[in-house]
């Protein structure tokens, strides 16, 4: 796997990720991967995913939603790897991350020798040996090395530890990889950790860059935290330019613009899943075409605000509005008799075939098709946004596109 | 206007031994190949399936529940959008029940009188009345190709004078439904034959209802836990009395054995929640029986649910994959639902093909041997089939 920069605009990298395997299609960046749970796009059978989407970069599978079911034993018996087990088309790469971007970071359970991974059934400690067993049986095309991710707000000591452990895990894996052809066929991504410590971030970036990794995952930087862009820039300044940089997490368009300008190449689409789970429909058209803010999802914060008037809450609200001005809460009764599509002019299956009123009805009656239709639409909006981003970068219209998009 | 009909029925082929037949039921929205299985989409949606998938699965007609649809989204919304077809964007045929069955099965506090079924709204507790007129009004608004009359539903285990009362009341309610039906050129009204397990009452009901010259007829009040021996005799008696040139809908039938027997007895249409409901519990249907995919033994079973099945689940995925997702992700359930609907559609198509080739008895024997490899065929099915000249061996 190699990254080739084609051009750079306002700090954004526009380029290609190329693979040694000729069956796999090259990836144009900035890119967005398909978020999955248990290896399947949430709510969508493979048939729908294949028929309705072709513009995502690759398939993003997560360790927490796979380590137990199917688990390494089943895949060991199967022998052909996770991609074939899940029925993923050969042209798509499969990237396995250590964490699920929709889960909160819980670093206090991690230890020197292992990392805790969570699923609905509970917690499992995974050490490097177990992780290697998982890699050998899952055989993903790209894997993030086991890492000790800490969020912002941890102590200096904890931040330092996260880098120490993460580098140790990486060294152990790379050492083992030298003697295993199987592991050699997996592209390993190193994680850049260090919490909110600039010193540790620099150390981690510099040290990881010295190792034989195919790319980087910048972990533990949440776009809601203070100075996150500065921290992200610091990390990336210390990474080589010939390898791709992944930045996990549910991200709104504002965050994507910022992260892109810091030099990120690959994102995941967990934001589209979270919006779906909230019963919301995304609208990622340019701002003049978006719906009025008062129609958006607000998590009832305005009422809470009236009750308490605290400053902290107000900040929460502005953060929330920022996060949710791109979505409409379809479960709101105002859509009961609204026979327009989720987003006027959207070309997705849900918008060309169904109305807000119908999806409102499905949500009201708790019918499973509600999530199916919202997920189709939200993925479509999210992937289309990335497509428009790439076009804008290629056509040198990025600044205008961004301004149009973010204008309120 | 006499030539304005909402249904045309054409028999394409008949089994030379049994009463089985292949037909096309031409409805306003679709030409339905029968014998046909109708999956149940209670609230204007079929358990997580998109219309796109249902068309790919070759579903010709689906069923909606009047009671549920009348509550939500409600007739106001359906009126404004021009019916359920538009509301859910389903382009093919649709059938709605009368709402009466839900009254009796879901609502303990319902009370039946000559006027209709009185019940308490589960939403606000207010007293409401479902009369034949009201049922027709809602069903006319929903706009399905086929509507069912409101009938006086009783448990199929009921005996005595209540059975007779329900049968005669159903005839009277049919007349009120016919009178209240406002769109006969666009929608068909099917009567429901009642009469419990009493051959005489069934006979009277058939004769009376046939006099009303309706576009098709349903056989109701069965598959509620009665002896199967009595069940098949009632179905067979009804298909004998019902006109040859009209479709016969056997209500609440969906198991493979029951479908094969009822097709042999001359029924054309069937519905059941079973294939879709059982999918949500992790059960997949196959020609050799059911698979409970939640069981641990499927965790490392890398074969498809059915090796010769061409549904999108079986073409792409293994039992192990479905097992790994089931009960954790909704997709697991959707994958089984796709397969189970395909299974039902395929079963019906194979029956149609075998009847057209006049090979139906062979088909029945083959399927029974797959389903009962030890040849412990259910005696009622053996008797039912032998009554129409098909002997199992």
Coordinates of C-alpha atoms in Angstrom, one line a residue, chain A residues 37-48 50-52 65-66 69-70 73-75 77-79 84-89 119-120 273 336-337 339 349 352-355 357-359 361-362 364-369 372-373 376, chain B residues 42-53 56 68-69 71-74 76-78 80-81 84 86-89 91 280 296 299-300 302 312-313 315-318 320-325 328-331 333-335 337-338:
Chain A
X37 CA -20.9 -3.9 12.7
X38 CA -20.2 -7.6 12.8
X39 CA -18.7 -7.0 9.4
X40 CA -22.0 -5.9 7.8
X41 CA -23.2 -2.4 7.0
X42 CA -25.6 -1.6 9.9
X43 CA -29.2 -2.7 9.0
X44 CA -28.2 -3.4 5.4
X45 CA -27.8 -6.8 3.8
X46 CA -24.9 -7.1 1.4
X47 CA -27.3 -7.2 -1.5
X48 CA -28.5 -3.6 -0.7
X50 CA -23.7 -3.7 -3.2
X51 CA -26.6 -2.5 -5.3
X52 CA -26.8 1.0 -3.8
X65 CA -18.0 -6.3 16.9
X66 CA -16.1 -9.3 15.6
X69 CA -18.7 -13.6 16.9
X70 CA -17.5 -15.1 14.6
X73 CA -11.6 -20.0 16.1
X74 CA -14.4 -20.0 13.6
X75 CA -12.3 -18.1 11.1
X77 CA -11.5 -23.3 10.8
X78 CA -12.8 -21.4 7.8
X79 CA -9.4 -20.6 6.6
X84 CA -14.6 -13.9 2.1
X85 CA -16.5 -14.9 5.2
X86 CA -18.4 -11.6 5.1
X87 CA -19.0 -11.9 1.4
X88 CA -17.1 -8.6 0.6
X89 CA -16.3 -8.0 -3.0
X119 CA -19.0 -5.7 23.1
X120 CA -22.5 -6.0 24.3
X273 CA -24.8 5.2 11.6
X336 CA -46.5 12.9 9.8
X337 CA -48.1 14.2 6.7
X339 CA -45.0 13.7 1.6
X349 CA -33.0 4.8 -3.0
X352 CA -36.4 8.4 -4.9
X353 CA -38.9 5.9 -3.5
X354 CA -40.2 7.1 -0.1
X355 CA -41.4 10.1 1.8
X357 CA -44.3 10.7 6.2
X358 CA -43.7 7.0 5.5
X359 CA -40.4 6.9 7.4
X361 CA -44.7 6.1 10.3
X362 CA -42.1 3.4 10.3
X364 CA -43.6 5.5 15.1
X365 CA -44.5 1.9 14.7
X366 CA -41.0 0.8 15.4
X367 CA -40.7 -1.1 12.2
X368 CA -37.3 -2.3 11.1
X369 CA -37.5 -0.7 7.7
X372 CA -32.9 0.4 6.7
X373 CA -34.2 3.4 4.7
X376 CA -29.3 4.0 3.0
Chain B
X42 CA -48.8 -5.7 8.9
X43 CA -48.1 -1.9 9.1
X44 CA -47.4 -1.0 5.6
X45 CA -44.0 -2.7 5.6
X46 CA -42.8 -6.2 5.4
X47 CA -40.4 -6.8 8.3
X48 CA -37.4 -4.7 7.3
X49 CA -37.6 -5.6 3.5
X50 CA -37.5 -2.8 1.0
X51 CA -40.0 -2.9 -1.9
X52 CA -36.9 -3.3 -4.1
X53 CA -36.0 -6.6 -2.4
X56 CA -36.5 -9.1 -6.6
X68 CA -53.2 -1.6 12.4
X69 CA -53.2 0.7 9.4
X71 CA -54.7 3.2 13.8
X72 CA -51.4 4.2 12.3
X73 CA -50.8 6.0 10.0
X74 CA -54.6 6.4 10.1
X76 CA -56.4 10.8 7.2
X77 CA -52.9 10.3 6.1
X78 CA -53.8 7.5 3.7
X80 CA -54.2 12.5 1.6
X81 CA -51.5 10.3 0.0
X84 CA -51.4 2.5 0.9
X86 CA -48.6 5.3 -2.7
X87 CA -47.8 5.6 1.0
X88 CA -45.4 2.6 1.0
X89 CA -44.5 2.8 -2.7
X91 CA -46.4 -1.2 -7.2
X280 CA -37.0 -13.0 13.5
X296 CA -24.0 -23.3 18.3
X299 CA -21.1 -21.3 14.2
X300 CA -18.7 -23.3 12.0
X302 CA -19.8 -22.7 6.1
X312 CA -29.2 -13.3 -2.2
X313 CA -28.5 -14.7 1.3
X315 CA -25.7 -17.1 -3.0
X316 CA -23.4 -15.0 -0.8
X317 CA -23.5 -16.2 2.7
X318 CA -23.0 -19.2 5.0
X320 CA -21.9 -19.4 10.0
X321 CA -22.1 -15.8 8.9
X322 CA -25.8 -15.6 9.6
X323 CA -25.2 -17.2 13.0
X324 CA -22.4 -14.7 13.8
X325 CA -24.8 -11.8 13.2
X328 CA -26.6 -8.9 17.6
X329 CA -27.3 -7.0 14.4
X330 CA -30.6 -6.5 12.6
X331 CA -28.9 -7.7 9.4
X333 CA -32.7 -11.2 10.8
X334 CA -33.0 -9.5 7.4
X335 CA -30.8 -12.2 5.8
X337 CA -36.3 -13.0 6.1
X338 CA -35.0 -12.7 2.6

